[in-house]
PDB file of C-alpha atoms in Angstrom:
ATOM      1  CA  MET A  32      37.613  72.556 101.274  1.00 58.00           C
ATOM      2  CA  SER A  33      37.016  72.026 104.972  1.00 71.00           C
ATOM      3  CA  MET A  34      39.487  70.481 107.342  1.00 71.00           C
ATOM      4  CA  ASP A  35      38.623  67.263 109.082  1.00 87.00           C
ATOM      5  CA  LEU A  36      37.831  67.803 112.796  1.00 84.00           C
ATOM      6  CA  ASP A  37      40.246  65.017 113.777  1.00 91.00           C
ATOM      7  CA  MET A  38      43.020  66.780 111.865  1.00 92.00           C
ATOM      8  CA  LYS A  39      42.340  70.029 113.741  1.00 93.00           C
ATOM      9  CA  GLU A  40      42.445  68.178 117.048  1.00 95.00           C
ATOM     10  CA  ARG A  41      45.756  66.538 116.083  1.00 94.00           C
ATOM     11  CA  LEU A  42      47.243  69.887 115.123  1.00 94.00           C
ATOM     12  CA  ASN A  43      46.038  71.443 118.385  1.00 95.00           C
ATOM     13  CA  ASP A  44      47.543  68.532 120.324  1.00 96.00           C
ATOM     14  CA  LEU A  45      50.874  69.052 118.539  1.00 95.00           C
ATOM     15  CA  TYR A  46      51.020  72.832 118.808  1.00 96.00           C
ATOM     16  CA  ARG A  47      49.477  73.457 122.248  1.00 97.00           C
ATOM     17  CA  PRO A  48      52.517  72.341 124.310  1.00 95.00           C
ATOM     18  CA  LEU A  49      54.889  74.284 122.053  1.00 95.00           C
ATOM     19  CA  VAL A  50      52.877  77.491 122.313  1.00 97.00           C
ATOM     20  CA  GLU A  51      52.465  77.095 126.075  1.00 96.00           C
ATOM     21  CA  ARG A  52      56.250  76.689 126.501  1.00 95.00           C
ATOM     22  CA  ALA A  53      56.909  79.635 124.195  1.00 97.00           C
ATOM     23  CA  ARG A  54      54.528  81.850 126.169  1.00 97.00           C
ATOM     24  CA  GLN A  55      56.106  80.738 129.445  1.00 97.00           C
ATOM     25  CA  LEU A  56      59.605  81.582 128.205  1.00 97.00           C
ATOM     26  CA  LEU A  57      58.397  84.879 126.725  1.00 98.00           C
ATOM     27  CA  LYS A  58      57.026  85.894 130.124  1.00 98.00           C
ATOM     28  CA  MET A  59      60.296  84.917 131.845  1.00 97.00           C
ATOM     29  CA  LEU A  60      62.426  86.812 129.329  1.00 97.00           C
ATOM     30  CA  ARG A  61      60.335  89.959 129.607  1.00 97.00           C
ATOM     31  CA  ALA A  62      60.700  89.793 133.393  1.00 97.00           C
ATOM     32  CA  SER A  63      64.470  89.252 132.988  1.00 95.00           C
ATOM     33  CA  GLY A  64      65.197  92.433 131.077  1.00 95.00           C
ATOM     34  CA  TYR A  65      64.078  91.605 127.536  1.00 97.00           C
ATOM     35  CA  PRO A  66      60.777  93.556 127.328  1.00 97.00           C
ATOM     36  CA  ASP A  67      60.820  93.675 123.517  1.00 98.00           C
ATOM     37  CA  ALA A  68      60.840  89.888 123.033  1.00 98.00           C
ATOM     38  CA  THR A  69      58.045  88.787 120.687  1.00 98.00           C
ATOM     39  CA  LEU A  70      56.403  85.538 119.658  1.00 98.00           C
ATOM     40  CA  GLY A  71      55.393  84.595 116.118  1.00 97.00           C
ATOM     41  CA  PHE A  72      55.009  81.606 113.825  1.00 97.00           C
ATOM     42  CA  TYR A  73      57.382  80.987 110.927  1.00 95.00           C
ATOM     43  CA  ASN A  74      57.792  78.340 108.277  1.00 94.00           C
ATOM     44  CA  GLY A  75      60.552  77.738 105.755  1.00 90.00           C
ATOM     45  CA  HIS A  76      63.162  76.759 108.332  1.00 86.00           C
ATOM     46  CA  TYR A  77      65.824  74.186 107.474  1.00 82.00           C
ATOM     47  CA  ALA A  78      66.789  71.073 109.404  1.00 81.00           C
ATOM     48  CA  LYS A  79      69.155  68.221 108.682  1.00 78.00           C
ATOM     49  CA  ASN A  80      67.457  65.053 107.505  1.00 84.00           C
ATOM     50  CA  ASP A  81      68.589  61.483 108.219  1.00 86.00           C
ATOM     51  CA  ASP A  82      71.163  61.725 105.419  1.00 87.00           C
ATOM     52  CA  GLY A  83      72.739  64.846 106.952  1.00 80.00           C
ATOM     53  CA  ALA A  84      71.463  67.109 104.175  1.00 82.00           C
ATOM     54  CA  TYR A  85      69.461  70.247 104.908  1.00 82.00           C
ATOM     55  CA  ALA A  86      65.785  70.086 103.975  1.00 88.00           C
ATOM     56  CA  MET A  87      63.221  72.864 104.156  1.00 90.00           C
ATOM     57  CA  GLU A  88      60.274  72.334 106.479  1.00 91.00           C
ATOM     58  CA  TRP A  89      57.071  73.910 105.181  1.00 94.00           C
ATOM     59  CA  PHE A  90      55.056  73.936 108.395  1.00 94.00           C
ATOM     60  CA  PRO A  91      55.140  76.884 110.828  1.00 96.00           C
ATOM     61  CA  ILE A  92      56.638  76.634 114.298  1.00 96.00           C
ATOM     62  CA  PRO A  93      56.520  79.102 117.187  1.00 98.00           C
ATOM     63  CA  VAL A  94      59.586  81.363 117.219  1.00 98.00           C
ATOM     64  CA  LEU A  95      60.403  83.720 120.055  1.00 98.00           C
ATOM     65  CA  SER A  96      62.550  86.656 118.910  1.00 98.00           C
ATOM     66  CA  VAL A  97      64.804  88.504 121.332  1.00 98.00           C
ATOM     67  CA  PRO A  98      65.801  91.635 119.380  1.00 97.00           C
ATOM     68  CA  ALA A  99      69.529  91.994 118.704  1.00 97.00           C
ATOM     69  CA  LEU A 100      70.284  88.705 120.502  1.00 98.00           C
ATOM     70  CA  CYS A 101      68.644  85.499 119.262  1.00 98.00           C
ATOM     71  CA  ASP A 102      65.649  83.560 118.014  1.00 98.00           C
ATOM     72  CA  VAL A 103      64.252  80.619 119.970  1.00 98.00           C
ATOM     73  CA  GLU A 104      62.633  77.961 117.788  1.00 97.00           C
ATOM     74  CA  PHE A 105      60.078  75.615 119.319  1.00 96.00           C
ATOM     75  CA  ALA A 106      60.239  72.530 117.096  1.00 94.00           C
ATOM     76  CA  PHE A 107      58.279  69.347 117.664  1.00 93.00           C
ATOM     77  CA  ASP A 108      61.333  67.369 118.801  1.00 92.00           C
ATOM     78  CA  HIS A 109      63.661  70.000 120.337  1.00 94.00           C
ATOM     79  CA  PHE A 110      64.195  73.654 121.163  1.00 95.00           C
ATOM     80  CA  GLY A 111      66.699  75.679 119.185  1.00 96.00           C
ATOM     81  CA  ILE A 112      68.412  78.971 119.915  1.00 98.00           C
ATOM     82  CA  THR A 113      69.914  80.729 116.893  1.00 97.00           C
ATOM     83  CA  THR A 114      72.356  83.599 117.250  1.00 98.00           C
ATOM     84  CA  LYS A 115      75.571  84.811 115.641  1.00 98.00           C
ATOM     85  CA  LEU A 116      79.037  86.236 116.170  1.00 98.00           C
ATOM     86  CA  LYS A 117      81.047  88.688 114.119  1.00 97.00           C
ATOM     87  CA  ARG A 118      83.738  86.877 112.106  1.00 96.00           C
ATOM     88  CA  ALA A 119      86.633  88.120 114.276  1.00 97.00           C
ATOM     89  CA  ASN A 120      84.802  87.077 117.448  1.00 97.00           C
ATOM     90  CA  ALA A 121      84.019  83.655 115.975  1.00 96.00           C
ATOM     91  CA  LEU A 122      87.679  83.098 115.083  1.00 96.00           C
ATOM     92  CA  ALA A 123      88.791  84.045 118.612  1.00 96.00           C
ATOM     93  CA  PHE A 124      85.902  82.325 120.412  1.00 95.00           C
ATOM     94  CA  ASP A 125      86.642  79.970 123.315  1.00 95.00           C
ATOM     95  CA  PHE A 126      84.594  76.939 122.290  1.00 94.00           C
ATOM     96  CA  GLY A 127      85.229  75.472 125.745  1.00 93.00           C
ATOM     97  CA  LEU A 128      82.492  77.818 126.983  1.00 95.00           C
ATOM     98  CA  LEU A 129      80.040  75.659 125.044  1.00 95.00           C
ATOM     99  CA  ASP A 130      81.086  72.293 126.495  1.00 94.00           C
ATOM    100  CA  GLY A 131      78.041  70.163 127.196  1.00 95.00           C
ATOM    101  CA  HIS A 132      75.910  71.931 124.589  1.00 97.00           C
ATOM    102  CA  ARG A 133      74.800  70.668 121.189  1.00 97.00           C
ATOM    103  CA  TYR A 134      75.289  73.199 118.414  1.00 97.00           C
ATOM    104  CA  GLN A 135      75.935  73.755 114.723  1.00 95.00           C
ATOM    105  CA  VAL A 136      78.112  76.492 113.261  1.00 97.00           C
ATOM    106  CA  TYR A 137      77.331  77.782 109.767  1.00 95.00           C
ATOM    107  CA  GLY A 138      77.328  80.809 107.504  1.00 94.00           C
ATOM    108  CA  VAL A 139      74.928  83.715 107.768  1.00 95.00           C
ATOM    109  CA  ALA A 140      74.991  84.879 104.143  1.00 92.00           C
ATOM    110  CA  ASP A 141      75.213  81.257 102.964  1.00 89.00           C
ATOM    111  CA  TYR A 142      73.195  79.568 105.700  1.00 84.00           C
ATOM    112  CA  LEU A 143      73.615  76.135 104.099  1.00 80.00           C
ATOM    113  CA  SER A 144      77.406  76.451 104.479  1.00 86.00           C
ATOM    114  CA  ASP A 145      78.076  74.068 107.366  1.00 90.00           C
ATOM    115  CA  PHE A 146      81.274  74.728 109.367  1.00 96.00           C
ATOM    116  CA  GLY A 147      80.779  71.961 111.933  1.00 94.00           C
ATOM    117  CA  ASP A 148      79.251  71.141 115.279  1.00 95.00           C
ATOM    118  CA  GLU A 149      80.115  70.392 118.889  1.00 96.00           C
ATOM    119  CA  THR A 150      81.968  67.213 117.863  1.00 96.00           C
ATOM    120  CA  CYS A 151      84.502  69.123 115.737  1.00 95.00           C
ATOM    121  CA  PRO A 152      87.808  70.275 117.218  1.00 95.00           C
ATOM    122  CA  ALA A 153      87.891  74.047 117.751  1.00 95.00           C
ATOM    123  CA  ALA A 154      90.833  74.333 115.336  1.00 96.00           C
ATOM    124  CA  ASP A 155      88.737  72.735 112.565  1.00 96.00           C
ATOM    125  CA  LEU A 156      85.835  75.100 113.233  1.00 96.00           C
ATOM    126  CA  ARG A 157      88.168  78.102 113.115  1.00 96.00           C
ATOM    127  CA  LYS A 158      89.750  76.846 109.883  1.00 97.00           C
ATOM    128  CA  ALA A 159      86.332  76.423 108.228  1.00 97.00           C
ATOM    129  CA  ILE A 160      85.309  79.920 109.335  1.00 97.00           C
ATOM    130  CA  SER A 161      88.637  81.368 108.201  1.00 96.00           C
ATOM    131  CA  ASN A 162      88.306  79.723 104.770  1.00 96.00           C
ATOM    132  CA  SER A 163      84.862  81.259 104.264  1.00 96.00           C
ATOM    133  CA  THR A 164      83.924  84.745 103.108  1.00 96.00           C
ATOM    134  CA  GLU A 165      81.335  85.121 105.873  1.00 96.00           C
ATOM    135  CA  THR A 166      81.441  88.360 107.873  1.00 97.00           C
ATOM    136  CA  GLU A 167      79.200  86.828 110.544  1.00 97.00           C
ATOM    137  CA  VAL A 168      78.881  83.256 111.737  1.00 98.00           C
ATOM    138  CA  ALA A 169      75.632  81.633 112.885  1.00 97.00           C
ATOM    139  CA  TYR A 170      75.311  79.292 115.839  1.00 97.00           C
ATOM    140  CA  SER A 171      72.266  77.106 116.425  1.00 96.00           C
ATOM    141  CA  PHE A 172      72.063  75.500 119.838  1.00 98.00           C
ATOM    142  CA  GLU A 173      69.823  72.472 120.318  1.00 97.00           C
ATOM    143  CA  PHE A 174      68.078  71.596 123.570  1.00 97.00           C
ATOM    144  CA  VAL A 175      66.048  68.472 124.346  1.00 96.00           C
ATOM    145  CA  MET A 176      62.324  68.835 124.986  1.00 94.00           C
ATOM    146  CA  GLU A 177      62.829  68.209 128.710  1.00 95.00           C
ATOM    147  CA  THR A 178      64.902  71.395 129.042  1.00 96.00           C
ATOM    148  CA  THR A 179      63.223  73.771 131.468  1.00 95.00           C
ATOM    149  CA  SER A 180      62.220  77.291 130.532  1.00 95.00           C
ATOM    150  CA  GLN A 181      64.536  78.549 133.286  1.00 95.00           C
ATOM    151  CA  THR A 182      67.501  76.745 131.695  1.00 96.00           C
ATOM    152  CA  LEU A 183      66.647  78.278 128.312  1.00 97.00           C
ATOM    153  CA  CYS A 184      66.308  81.724 129.910  1.00 96.00           C
ATOM    154  CA  ASP A 185      69.672  81.330 131.673  1.00 97.00           C
ATOM    155  CA  PHE A 186      71.351  80.297 128.414  1.00 97.00           C
ATOM    156  CA  ILE A 187      69.874  83.289 126.581  1.00 98.00           C
ATOM    157  CA  GLN A 188      71.249  85.580 129.303  1.00 97.00           C
ATOM    158  CA  PHE A 189      74.675  83.907 128.855  1.00 97.00           C
ATOM    159  CA  LEU A 190      74.826  84.740 125.115  1.00 98.00           C
ATOM    160  CA  PRO A 191      75.647  88.475 125.283  1.00 97.00           C
ATOM    161  CA  LEU A 192      78.431  87.751 127.786  1.00 96.00           C
ATOM    162  CA  CYS A 193      80.161  85.831 124.968  1.00 95.00           C
ATOM    163  CA  GLY A 194      79.568  88.487 122.313  1.00 96.00           C
ATOM    164  CA  PHE A 195      76.620  86.807 120.613  1.00 97.00           C
ATOM    165  CA  HIS A 196      74.065  89.024 118.883  1.00 96.00           C
ATOM    166  CA  TYR A 197      71.384  88.773 116.186  1.00 92.00           C
TER     167      TYR A 197
END
């Protein structure tokens, strides 16, 4: 079965800007002290659908991995940075440091266990984390497509200052 040439062109048009941004950020991160950062393509990621339920996405997206710190996902409608905190650090975390950012907080072992997002009061997030059996807590930060690579790089450099790791 051969793929239609128009379909290949459409896929190239969709993926080219994502890959170019990923390569640009990879270069910046390597120059900023993360020489082991790598770029790959991964499918099977989950995203919330219009009903607020998580649904698996079968198609691959570029993912930049910064060892021991985070993954940067280059989706078609946003950029995501996924990282985590140890349970004790998550319970003591100053969520005020994240003001102005969009994020979701969820389990690591049970990654479909949703603890809340930036609209939830910090006390509610802590209660949800405390009521879980998770030893680590995942954070996914969402950035609009217009976010510059420099802003993403700066945010990634901010993560270890707050105790985030991967």
